[in-house]
Structure formats: C-alpha cells, structure tokens
Amino acid sequence: MEESQAPGAAVRAQRAEIGRQIEGQTLCDMLAATACRYGNMPAYSDRDDVTADWQTITWAQTRDLVLRVAAGFIGLGLRPGERVALMLANRAEHVLADLGVLHAGGVPVTFYATLAPEQIGYQAGNCDAAIAVVDGADELARWQPAADQLPGLRAIVVRDAAACPAGERYLSWAGLLELGAQRQAARPGEVAGRIAGIRPSDPVTFLYTSGTTGNPKGVIVTHANVLYGIMVAERTGNFRMHMRWVSYLPLAHVAERHLSIYSAVCHARSTYFCHDATTELITCVGQVRPTQFFGVPRVWEKFQAGIRALLAAEPDEARRAAVAAAMDTGLRYVRSCQYGQVTPDELATEFALADESVLAPIRRRLGLDALEIAMSGAAPFPPDVGDFFAGLGLRVLDIYGMSETSGAVTMNTLSEFRLGTVGRPEAGVEMRIADDGEILTRSPLNVPGYWNLPEQTAALVDADGWLHTGDVGSQDGDGFVSVTDRKKELIITAGGENISPAGIENLLVAHPLIGQALAYGDRRPYVVAVLTLDSAVAPAWASARGIAADSLAELAAHPEVLAEVGRAVDEANSHLARVQQVKYWRLLPVEWTAQSAELTPTLKLKRRVVHAKYADVIDALYTG
C-alpha cells in the first residue's frame, strides 16, 4: 500500500479506541447487558390487534422472549449459520424473531413486504432460507408458490394463527413460543451454548439491496460492523440513551434496523411500531411524540405537503402572514446556527419570540414538539424541504450511508451541521473523491461483501480497501460531504453533456403540486420530464381555486393545473443551464408508489421501471 493510501494517525487512533470498546462483543452481549441494567424500562410498544391499545414489553421481557424464540428455532432444526427469512410488518414479533434467530446462531434476513412471489423465490433461493416467518394471509399467499420451489425451506411460521394452515410444515407464532418453552425446559443450556459460539465477524443479517439496478444482492453485515457503527454514531450526539422512537420504515432497510433493533438494544431505546406508514404514520407520531425521528426525503416531503395544505386552508390572512413571518425568522435562525457561523443576539431573541408564539404550536400540532433529533437519509434531501423545516425551527440533519457501509458513514450533528450537505465523516471513517467524482470510503463499517457474489464483491472494495459507493459528490474545505447523484444514473446526452437527473428533479418537486419527477435524456438531444401530482396537496390546491374534480386523474388533465405545472417547470428551468433544462414534459394521471412498482419500499425512484413503464410517454415527448 502506498503511504498516501494509509490511514492517518488520528484515524488509526480512533479505530483502535473504538475497537477496544467493542472487542469480542456481539449484539447478543449487548442485549444481555441492557436487560440487566435497564430491565424494567420500556423496550417495544405495539398496538393490540383487537383493542388498538398500546401494549409494552420491557427490556427484561424482551430478552426472555428472545431466548424462548431462539429455543423454538433450534427446535425447528435451525443450525448455526443458517438463514431465516422474515416478512412481517414493523411489530414486536418481527424484532423478537430477528433477535431470536440471532441468539440461535442463525442469520435473520428481512424481506421487503411488497415482494412478488417470483422475487421471494429468487431472494429465498439466493440466501438458501431454512425457515420463513411471515405475518399473515397476504404474505403467506405470496410465499406458498415460491415455497414449493425451495427444497431447503423446512418450515414456515405464521404470526397470525388464524391464517396458519394445517400441516407439518407450518407453525403459528404461538406454537413457536410453546415449542421454545418446551425446548428450554428440556435443554436449559442449549441457547447459551449457541450464543457462546457467535463471533464478532459473524453475520448479524443479510440486507438485500432494493433492486434499483438489477437483481437484489445480499449484503453481509457483521456484528463488528454494527457495533462499530453504534459507537461512532453515539459520539456524534445524534444517538442517545432512552430516546423515544416510531418504527415505520421496512426493517429490511439498514437505517430502520439500526434504529429499531441495533441502537434500540444498545441504547435502551423505547420503540413504538407503526404497522402501516401510508395510513397510520401521522397519527402514530402525534400519539407517541418521538424524541428522535428519521425520515427518508419522501416522508419529510409528505409532512411538508400536509403542513402546506393546512396553512393554505387558513382563512385568516393575518394569521397566514404571521406564520410566514415566523418561518422566515426560523429559517434565518437555523441558517445562522450552521458550522462556522454565529447567531446575532437580536436574531436569537427574534427567534425565541417567533418560536414561542407560532412555531412551537405548529410542531405540537404535528406531534414533533418533543423532537430532539430529526434526521434524513437514504436519498438526496431536497434543499427546499430542509429550508421549510428550518423555518419551523427544526434542524433536519442529513446523513449518508448505504447497506454496503452497514449504515451511516457521514452525519450532520446539532452542533456541527451544514444545510445541503450530508455532514462530515464519522470517527475512523476515511473518505475521498475519485477523479470521476465517485465517493470512496474506507473504515471498519465497510461490509465483507455480497453473499455468493465474489465478482461483485471484488468490484465493491478495491485492493486498498476503498469501497466504491457508486455515488457522485464533493467534499468542502471543512470536510462536509455533498452527494449530487448516482454514478450510473447520470444522463449523457446525444451531445455528450453529463447531467444529473436528481438535480433537475429536486427543482421540479420544489413546487408543492408536483409530487414526483423523473428527468430523462440519456443519448437523446435534450432533457424531458415525466411528472405526477402530489395527492395530498393537489386536491387542496384545486379546492382553494374552485376547481372541482373527483380524482387525481381529473386534476392532472385540468387546464389550470397544467398551467401551474408549466409555470413550475419554467421556474425550475430558470435555475438550470440550457443543456439541463426540461424542453417537454408530461403530467401523468397517477401517483407513483411502492405498490405500483415505480418506487422502492423506501420510496426511492426505480428509474428502470419508470423508463420501461412509460416508454411510450417518453418517446412521444421526442416525436412531438
């Protein structure tokens, strides 16, 4: 290795110090310590299926149940190192199953709940799942066709007893717990023996990529990866003991696993489960009043759209003006708190008054009044969205990472943040920008590779240990990193111009009417865009203008809506170079969702799907 490629002394010292903190430990050790120290504190809260009341288990109860579930899996024949597929909503049983597999020496693998049967078959076959745990009838119906093609799948556990079929292959969740209790009574030291055999270098999970660029790949994440990530995140101040949290993103996503399982275990977090983010999230947040919240950009955009709709419906013009003035103060105040800046005393006083009289009540109405840490990640965070929440007095701290780095590698913090960036590298993390703009990173957070994919693993991490993220970005003089695009998603026009589609799309969706946007122009003479309306904002916008429509499709065809969207495109174009500007566009009569396949389960755009599904629309934009 060249000397210039070797880690600096400060980085080596950080890695060594953190390495000593976690030496020889696994997540199983962390759960045992938390259950011992904070046994009576709340761990996981879930709604009762019948009464809808919150039911809570403590950390001591959590570990007792985990050990029983582990014994149940052993009773089903699970061997050390074997994989167990999990397809459940965010709920206590999902986490208990995950940790139970781990304590039995197995590898839990959460599947996205939206997968089709053929996708289930591919993923379960790839990881050679020995057991599956599914939520209920819907998941079971999609698993059964795949299960017949998986000779290695020995058992299917169904959480909902009413949906559990008869037969030796099937077992209800209650049956698994009963089997575990019997196994514990008969062989009391068996689970402890399995735990003793687990090493920090063993997998804590496989994380399957969401398939935006082809077949999903199983990312191997180890106990050592996870615990290093927990320790460095703790140093940033963004992760603290005993925080209150709403779990709603799929547990197949690296961020949700860290927050709802790994950080929860290590920091004795109190987690509340939201089973359906589409219909329940806003209500759940209002009830729980979390002290920490992580949202992918699309979720923050949905919050923003809802607030804008409320403000637009305010009949009192003076009240609307007061809110606008307060939010202007909030934005100026938060901007003044950025790294390297100083807040003038008069601005601090102005903000305190605006916050008490206007902004805090708005946050309270949203259930965000207790929020100490607000974060975003997993996709580019539109600057206008960050500014909007800054106007409400919230610093939404953008972070950056991926499954292949076992989570975040850069973070903004409350004391050191810069809007429009994803923060600075965490302790022991090296980062550099390659000649072609690709972000490279090297640290103990880099995963060992992909399951059964040696060629892709070799392409992921080079001989010097640098992980090639596939993201394009930059780093400023203070170390703050900006991510501008995916390397493989750059548009190269017929004229040879390299264009970032994300940069164009962020400007387009800055208008509240536009919910989603895809910019296209690869090997074409100019850029075009396919757009959708925001289903939360568009009806309220139309109603305020006396426009009657029974559906989103009707609104998408209305002349006034089309004219407003046209003005939004013109506004976006005014901020773009000529070669980047959208020449033609089409407003679709639908909204893109994970269920309709244009978005991943974490609401990232599946460009290939949109390109294929709307190929005729795109072609028409070039043929007139």
XYZ file of C-alpha atoms in Angstrom:
624
model
C 0.000 0.000 0.000
C 1.288 3.477 -0.867
C 1.923 5.733 2.120
C -0.654 8.213 0.840
C -3.248 5.455 0.989
C -2.546 4.510 4.617
C -4.896 5.842 7.313
C -3.645 8.894 9.221
C -2.580 8.705 12.847
C -5.811 10.295 14.108
C -7.956 7.811 12.163
C -5.874 4.869 13.409
C -6.208 6.099 16.997
C -9.997 6.450 16.660
C -10.363 2.961 15.228
C -8.176 1.467 17.930
C -10.108 3.179 20.726
C -13.495 2.099 19.372
C -12.138 -1.367 18.665
C -11.202 -1.733 22.339
C -14.728 -0.701 23.367
C -16.391 -3.459 21.334
C -13.648 -6.099 21.341
C -15.055 -9.627 21.425
C -18.654 -8.457 21.778
C -21.749 -9.271 19.767
C -25.266 -7.861 19.691
C -26.309 -10.769 21.926
C -23.939 -9.495 24.615
C -25.404 -6.011 24.261
C -28.963 -7.256 24.749
C -27.928 -9.174 27.875
C -26.292 -6.040 29.314
C -29.297 -3.827 28.555
C -31.762 -6.336 30.017
C -29.645 -6.495 33.173
C -29.153 -2.741 33.545
C -32.476 -1.420 32.279
C -34.711 -4.462 32.662
C -37.801 -2.582 33.872
C -37.658 0.144 31.230
C -39.965 0.034 28.178
C -38.479 -1.578 25.096
C -41.127 -2.202 22.428
C -44.709 -0.967 22.231
C -47.269 -2.345 19.796
C -50.969 -1.940 19.232
C -53.265 -4.730 20.290
C -54.927 -6.152 17.156
C -58.358 -6.101 18.815
C -58.447 -3.073 21.135
C -55.805 -0.923 19.359
C -54.408 -0.084 22.810
C -50.634 0.163 23.202
C -49.069 -2.955 24.726
C -45.497 -2.612 26.010
C -42.792 -5.100 26.878
C -39.751 -4.209 28.981
C -36.136 -4.966 28.171
C -36.117 -7.889 30.609
C -39.245 -9.313 28.974
C -37.745 -8.730 25.534
C -34.662 -10.820 26.294
C -36.723 -13.584 27.931
C -38.911 -13.790 24.811
C -35.887 -13.674 22.507
C -34.323 -16.648 24.296
C -37.596 -18.564 24.064
C -37.918 -17.817 20.352
C -34.294 -18.872 19.850
C -35.057 -22.195 21.528
C -38.097 -22.554 19.274
C -35.983 -22.084 16.148
C -33.498 -24.652 17.411
C -36.438 -26.964 17.986
C -37.358 -26.489 14.308
C -33.902 -27.712 13.387
C -32.128 -24.407 12.744
C -28.384 -24.937 12.570
C -25.689 -22.324 13.273
C -25.149 -20.079 10.248
C -28.432 -20.985 8.520
C -30.654 -18.193 7.260
C -34.214 -17.409 8.339
C -36.375 -15.221 6.092
C -38.669 -12.709 7.803
C -41.605 -10.978 6.120
C -43.674 -9.098 8.680
C -44.861 -5.585 9.367
C -42.957 -3.439 11.858
C -44.081 -5.049 15.074
C -42.702 -6.662 18.213
C -42.837 -10.193 16.762
C -40.635 -9.093 13.871
C -37.875 -7.886 16.194
C -38.271 -10.874 18.533
C -37.960 -13.245 15.569
C -34.915 -11.375 14.272
C -33.108 -11.432 17.593
C -34.307 -14.980 18.272
C -32.684 -16.233 15.065
C -29.502 -14.413 16.054
C -29.394 -15.973 19.529
C -29.891 -19.412 17.967
C -26.751 -18.785 15.924
C -28.634 -18.201 12.673
C -28.781 -15.244 10.306
C -32.049 -13.248 10.122
C -32.894 -11.853 6.671
C -35.830 -9.449 6.434
C -37.628 -9.389 3.076
C -39.465 -6.305 1.845
C -43.170 -6.967 2.366
C -44.046 -5.793 -1.160
C -42.102 -8.557 -2.963
C -43.940 -10.610 -5.581
C -43.778 -14.456 -5.461
C -41.031 -14.688 -8.082
C -38.953 -12.098 -6.207
C -39.471 -14.012 -2.964
C -38.354 -17.165 -4.722
C -35.196 -15.528 -6.046
C -34.205 -13.994 -2.719
C -35.062 -17.033 -0.570
C -33.210 -19.253 -3.018
C -30.204 -16.951 -3.069
C -29.806 -16.959 0.716
C -30.957 -20.618 0.964
C -33.508 -19.845 3.682
C -34.140 -22.788 6.006
C -37.165 -21.240 7.772
C -39.521 -18.373 6.949
C -41.559 -16.262 9.359
C -44.455 -14.389 7.741
C -47.097 -12.030 9.072
C -50.422 -13.373 7.827
C -52.607 -14.464 4.944
C -51.360 -11.893 2.427
C -47.691 -12.726 2.922
C -48.406 -16.457 3.065
C -50.254 -16.334 -0.272
C -47.153 -14.893 -1.920
C -44.776 -17.274 -0.168
C -46.567 -20.517 -0.949
C -45.885 -20.554 -4.745
C -42.227 -19.802 -4.025
C -42.012 -22.304 -1.173
C -42.850 -25.192 -3.484
C -39.693 -24.369 -5.462
C -37.445 -24.160 -2.398
C -36.419 -27.633 -1.242
C -34.255 -26.165 1.535
C -37.177 -24.384 3.190
C -38.156 -26.685 6.042
C -40.755 -24.667 7.981
C -42.964 -21.577 7.735
C -44.030 -19.770 10.912
C -47.177 -17.615 10.595
C -47.690 -14.849 13.159
C -51.459 -14.703 12.640
C -52.725 -18.036 13.986
C -55.993 -17.670 12.036
C -54.018 -17.680 8.775
C -51.757 -20.610 9.655
C -52.544 -23.691 7.505
C -52.581 -27.209 8.829
C -49.620 -29.460 8.106
C -46.196 -30.316 9.469
C -44.512 -27.541 7.503
C -46.499 -24.779 9.235
C -46.414 -23.427 12.775
C -48.124 -20.414 14.349
C -46.191 -17.815 16.320
C -47.857 -19.049 19.498
C -46.788 -22.561 18.529
C -43.182 -21.388 18.098
C -43.219 -19.842 21.579
C -44.673 -23.049 23.042
C -42.053 -25.143 21.260
C -39.369 -22.799 22.621
C -40.610 -23.114 26.185
C -40.606 -26.901 25.928
C -37.096 -26.902 24.456
C -35.803 -24.575 27.206
C -37.224 -26.871 29.876
C -35.704 -29.960 28.285
C -32.325 -28.429 27.360
C -31.784 -25.347 29.558
C -28.216 -24.568 28.431
C -28.696 -25.033 24.691
C -29.316 -21.410 23.684
C -26.459 -20.184 25.855
C -24.208 -22.610 24.030
C -25.285 -21.217 20.692
C -24.658 -17.636 21.884
C -21.183 -18.586 23.112
C -20.323 -19.777 19.608
C -21.123 -16.445 17.913
C -18.134 -14.291 16.886
C -17.999 -10.542 16.080
C -17.079 -11.396 12.478
C -20.249 -13.490 12.033
C -23.203 -12.050 10.089
C -25.801 -10.146 12.080
C -28.002 -10.055 8.960
C -28.071 -10.053 5.182
C -29.501 -6.857 3.715
C -30.855 -7.283 0.216
C -30.467 -4.215 -1.949
C -33.751 -2.823 -3.219
C -33.092 -3.782 -6.819
C -32.915 -0.346 -8.457
C -30.044 -1.582 -10.655
C -30.880 -5.261 -11.269
C -31.345 -8.351 -9.115
C -31.075 -7.672 -5.368
C -27.718 -8.533 -3.805
C -27.372 -9.889 -0.280
C -25.106 -7.537 1.677
C -23.363 -9.349 4.543
C -23.363 -7.192 7.696
C -21.453 -8.422 10.745
C -21.791 -7.894 14.497
C -18.497 -5.953 14.373
C -19.852 -3.671 11.616
C -22.979 -2.897 13.612
C -21.300 -2.296 16.965
C -18.659 -0.025 15.423
C -21.493 1.942 13.813
C -23.299 2.236 17.138
C -20.198 3.537 18.895
C -19.339 6.161 16.270
C -22.960 7.326 15.988
C -23.053 7.734 19.756
C -20.052 10.072 19.546
C -21.940 12.436 17.233
C -24.615 13.111 19.848
C -27.336 12.052 17.405
C -27.847 8.753 19.255
C -28.532 8.915 22.972
C -29.796 6.676 25.725
C -33.525 6.090 26.240
C -34.870 8.003 23.240
C -38.472 7.537 22.103
C -38.884 6.399 18.538
C -41.519 5.475 15.926
C -40.557 2.463 13.795
C -42.230 2.599 10.383
C -39.693 2.093 7.563
C -39.304 -1.528 6.422
C -36.962 -3.477 8.681
C -35.218 -4.652 5.524
C -33.749 -1.124 5.380
C -30.382 -0.566 7.057
C -31.458 2.668 8.787
C -34.562 1.141 10.368
C -32.617 -1.909 11.537
C -30.069 0.329 13.233
C -32.689 2.456 14.925
C -35.310 -0.153 15.833
C -33.022 -3.084 16.626
C -29.304 -2.327 16.977
C -29.378 1.144 18.538
C -32.530 0.190 20.433
C -30.691 -2.713 22.070
C -27.517 -0.747 22.822
C -29.193 2.489 23.961
C -32.271 1.038 25.707
C -34.487 2.934 23.272
C -38.285 2.894 23.614
C -39.712 1.925 20.207
C -43.332 2.275 19.065
C -44.383 0.339 15.981
C -46.388 1.781 13.114
C -47.748 -1.141 11.070
C -48.762 0.870 8.002
C -46.820 4.061 7.321
C -49.160 5.030 4.480
C -52.234 5.398 6.684
C -51.010 5.475 10.291
C -47.727 7.404 10.487
C -49.046 10.924 11.129
C -51.468 9.656 13.793
C -48.782 7.494 15.387
C -46.283 10.360 15.562
C -48.958 12.552 17.138
C -49.601 9.969 19.843
C -46.004 8.951 20.568
C -44.396 12.432 20.314
C -40.974 10.952 19.492
C -37.740 12.468 20.768
C -35.921 11.201 17.657
C -37.278 10.765 14.138
C -35.691 9.544 10.919
C -37.446 10.132 7.631
C -36.445 9.335 4.081
C -36.862 12.506 1.970
C -40.249 11.424 0.616
C -41.625 11.180 4.161
C -40.401 14.681 5.002
C -41.981 15.863 1.734
C -45.293 14.303 2.808
C -45.099 16.116 6.157
C -44.307 19.327 4.283
C -47.247 18.836 1.909
C -49.622 18.274 4.820
C -48.453 21.400 6.630
C -48.722 23.466 3.465
C -52.253 22.203 2.912
C -53.195 23.240 6.466
C -51.634 26.670 6.023
C -53.312 27.141 2.644
C -56.687 26.363 4.223
C -56.214 29.019 6.927
C -58.916 31.641 6.197
C -57.340 34.382 8.325
C -54.936 36.351 6.127
C -53.286 37.980 9.137
C -52.669 34.541 10.658
C -51.111 33.291 7.412
C -48.869 36.353 7.304
C -47.790 35.774 10.919
C -46.869 32.168 10.150
C -44.908 33.228 7.056
C -43.007 35.860 9.062
C -42.243 33.394 11.867
C -40.994 30.788 9.393
C -38.759 33.377 7.757
C -37.270 34.047 11.185
C -36.901 30.318 11.840
C -35.048 29.780 8.571
C -32.681 32.684 9.191
C -32.037 31.446 12.724
C -31.287 27.835 11.749
C -29.032 29.005 8.912
C -27.136 31.146 11.406
C -26.519 28.059 13.567
C -24.605 26.260 10.797
C -20.963 25.294 11.229
C -18.665 28.314 11.090
C -21.430 30.891 11.600
C -22.525 32.980 14.588
C -26.104 33.831 15.561
C -26.580 37.547 16.281
C -28.184 38.215 19.667
C -31.077 40.092 18.092
C -31.861 37.160 15.778
C -31.778 34.744 18.731
C -34.288 36.962 20.561
C -36.478 37.303 17.458
C -36.485 33.521 17.013
C -37.347 32.847 20.668
C -40.436 35.050 20.364
C -41.472 33.547 16.996
C -40.935 30.041 18.315
C -42.997 30.517 21.448
C -45.923 32.216 19.740
C -46.104 30.476 16.340
C -43.599 27.733 15.539
C -43.777 25.597 18.693
C -47.596 25.343 18.467
C -47.289 24.138 14.852
C -44.748 21.497 15.877
C -47.008 20.495 18.768
C -49.915 20.012 16.385
C -47.737 17.641 14.329
C -46.522 15.687 17.370
C -42.968 16.979 16.832
C -42.816 19.205 19.927
C -40.625 16.779 21.906
C -38.302 16.125 18.955
C -34.626 16.489 19.876
C -33.038 14.824 16.835
C -34.540 14.937 13.323
C -32.668 13.113 10.578
C -32.962 12.297 6.884
C -31.108 9.879 4.649
C -31.285 7.091 2.038
C -31.785 9.525 -0.883
C -30.899 13.140 -1.751
C -32.670 15.570 0.572
C -34.201 18.431 -1.477
C -32.796 21.751 -0.185
C -36.212 23.428 -0.203
C -37.550 20.738 2.143
C -34.664 21.319 4.552
C -35.340 25.059 4.412
C -39.047 24.502 5.049
C -38.447 22.579 8.278
C -35.716 25.008 9.292
C -38.470 27.594 9.031
C -40.370 25.588 11.654
C -37.294 25.689 13.881
C -36.231 22.106 13.122
C -32.750 21.145 12.035
C -33.234 18.078 9.860
C -29.782 16.523 9.961
C -28.972 14.836 6.670
C -26.768 11.747 6.916
C -25.202 9.439 4.335
C -24.561 5.741 4.138
C -25.688 2.572 2.422
C -26.199 -1.102 3.121
C -22.639 -1.757 1.952
C -21.283 0.570 4.648
C -23.599 -1.078 7.222
C -25.279 2.276 7.764
C -24.190 5.890 8.051
C -20.602 6.981 7.367
C -21.227 10.737 7.465
C -23.507 12.755 9.730
C -24.541 16.294 10.387
C -24.943 16.962 14.107
C -26.825 19.552 16.141
C -23.581 21.346 16.979
C -21.882 20.886 13.602
C -24.167 20.891 10.580
C -24.303 22.479 7.159
C -27.584 22.541 5.243
C -27.392 20.972 1.789
C -24.690 18.514 2.856
C -24.728 15.046 4.435
C -22.292 16.055 7.148
C -18.736 15.002 7.870
C -17.167 11.522 8.076
C -17.654 9.748 11.391
C -14.822 8.713 13.687
C -12.389 6.355 11.982
C -14.009 6.827 8.564
C -11.860 7.891 5.633
C -13.450 9.445 2.586
C -12.127 10.763 -0.699
C -13.483 11.798 -4.078
C -12.158 9.872 -7.094
C -11.120 11.597 -10.312
C -14.520 10.858 -11.859
C -16.357 12.306 -8.839
C -17.236 8.979 -7.174
C -17.304 8.935 -3.373
C -14.933 6.331 -1.899
C -14.851 5.355 1.763
C -12.724 3.114 3.961
C -13.430 2.108 7.553
C -14.473 -0.791 9.821
C -18.024 -0.024 8.649
C -17.299 -1.479 5.191
C -19.022 -4.848 4.925
C -17.217 -8.066 3.926
C -19.131 -8.164 0.640
C -22.132 -9.736 -1.079
C -23.427 -13.227 -0.358
C -22.242 -15.711 -3.001
C -21.205 -12.934 -5.411
C -17.377 -12.835 -5.479
C -17.105 -10.738 -8.658
C -19.467 -8.049 -7.369
C -17.672 -8.093 -4.018
C -14.334 -7.548 -5.758
C -15.813 -4.589 -7.656
C -17.230 -3.123 -4.448
C -13.965 -2.833 -2.487
C -10.620 -2.340 -4.208
C -7.232 -3.759 -3.209
C -6.515 -0.798 -0.915
C -9.765 -1.244 0.981
C -11.675 1.652 -0.587
C -15.363 0.952 -1.025
C -16.745 2.373 -4.268
C -20.156 3.798 -3.355
C -21.408 4.468 -6.892
C -22.442 7.934 -5.696
C -21.076 11.162 -7.125
C -20.251 14.018 -4.785
C -17.811 16.524 -3.353
C -16.214 17.491 -0.037
C -15.640 21.074 1.076
C -12.712 22.507 2.986
C -14.366 21.834 6.338
C -14.952 18.188 5.483
C -18.692 18.383 4.774
C -19.754 15.988 2.027
C -22.362 16.683 -0.663
C -23.927 13.872 -2.714
C -25.111 15.007 -6.139
C -26.113 11.830 -7.978
C -25.685 8.145 -8.637
C -22.722 7.491 -10.923
C -24.668 5.090 -13.132
C -27.727 7.353 -13.290
C -26.014 10.326 -14.876
C -27.631 11.398 -18.140
C -25.218 11.604 -21.042
C -26.998 13.447 -23.823
C -26.515 12.911 -27.551
C -24.273 15.967 -27.407
C -22.035 14.357 -24.783
C -23.185 16.519 -21.864
C -23.139 14.857 -18.422
C -26.278 15.854 -16.500
C -27.508 14.991 -13.008
C -31.179 13.935 -13.178
C -31.536 14.311 -9.411
C -30.554 17.967 -9.601
C -33.313 18.642 -12.138
C -35.869 16.538 -10.247
C -35.224 18.313 -6.936
C -36.003 21.654 -8.578
C -39.204 20.283 -10.131
C -40.603 18.790 -6.922
C -39.853 22.037 -5.086
C -43.288 23.143 -6.318
C -45.924 21.777 -3.917
C -48.173 20.500 -6.724
C -45.505 18.189 -8.146
C -45.222 15.009 -6.111
C -42.663 13.098 -8.180
C -40.492 13.766 -11.186
C -38.237 11.792 -13.489
C -35.832 13.601 -15.811
C -34.752 11.707 -18.923
C -32.347 12.382 -21.760
C -29.717 9.651 -21.996
C -28.372 9.550 -25.573
C -31.144 11.992 -26.565
C -30.830 15.537 -27.908
C -32.493 17.226 -24.897
C -33.987 16.585 -21.475
C -37.662 15.753 -20.908
C -39.591 15.036 -17.707
C -42.411 12.788 -16.554
C -44.307 14.236 -13.589
C -47.016 13.264 -11.106
C -49.197 15.355 -8.816
C -48.853 15.292 -5.038
C -52.022 13.519 -3.897
C -52.053 15.390 -0.576
C -51.547 18.904 -1.940
C -53.289 18.860 -5.339
C -56.887 18.443 -4.093
C -56.470 21.230 -1.508
C -54.811 23.498 -4.100
C -57.666 22.863 -6.532
C -60.388 23.346 -3.918
C -58.935 26.713 -2.889
C -59.308 27.828 -6.505
C -62.812 26.460 -7.009
C -61.672 23.594 -9.225
C -63.960 20.563 -8.919
C -62.506 17.131 -9.600
C -63.327 13.638 -8.394
C -59.886 12.137 -8.883
C -56.179 12.816 -9.306
C -56.550 11.861 -12.958
C -59.151 14.603 -13.487
C -56.912 17.153 -11.816
C -53.956 16.083 -13.985
C -55.991 16.965 -17.070
C -57.389 20.295 -15.826
C -56.122 23.355 -17.764
C -55.426 25.418 -14.616
C -53.426 22.584 -13.043
C -51.463 22.069 -16.266
C -50.770 25.793 -16.491
C -49.471 25.878 -12.912
C -47.263 22.833 -13.503
C -45.968 24.551 -16.648
C -45.009 27.567 -14.542
C -43.267 25.218 -12.096
C -41.210 23.711 -14.928
C -40.305 27.193 -16.166
C -39.210 28.166 -12.659
C -37.036 25.042 -12.385
C -35.526 25.742 -15.807
C -34.582 29.258 -14.715
C -32.094 27.702 -12.295
C -30.562 25.319 -14.848
C -28.030 25.605 -17.622
C -29.568 25.449 -21.109
C -28.471 21.834 -21.709
C -30.062 20.798 -18.377
C -33.414 22.451 -18.955
C -36.584 20.405 -19.456
C -37.797 21.017 -23.004
C -41.014 18.944 -22.868
C -42.907 17.307 -20.036
C -45.972 15.172 -19.358
C -48.168 15.126 -16.247
C -49.386 11.594 -15.517
C -52.874 10.804 -14.163
C -51.461 8.598 -11.376
C -49.190 8.770 -8.344
C -46.116 6.529 -8.123
C -45.957 4.176 -5.138
C -44.074 1.096 -3.985
C -47.216 -0.945 -4.708
C -47.315 0.240 -8.320
C -43.584 -0.596 -8.554
C -42.165 2.819 -9.547
C -40.734 3.310 -6.044
C -38.720 1.038 -3.798
C -40.222 0.156 -0.394
C -38.148 3.044 1.000
C -39.665 5.387 -1.612
C -36.635 5.780 -3.861
C -37.299 6.115 -7.579
C -36.855 2.950 -9.658
C -35.667 4.609 -12.844
C -35.583 1.440 -14.904
C -39.178 0.654 -14.016
C -40.358 4.147 -14.919
C -38.334 4.095 -18.144
C -39.963 0.802 -19.159
C -43.486 1.502 -17.897
C -43.706 4.920 -19.545
C -41.509 4.300 -22.579
C -44.328 5.347 -24.916
C -44.831 8.602 -22.990
C -41.107 9.360 -23.097
C -40.862 8.506 -26.799
C -43.834 10.773 -27.538
C -42.007 13.677 -25.890
C -39.285 13.294 -28.510
C -41.534 12.707 -31.505
C -43.980 15.521 -30.931
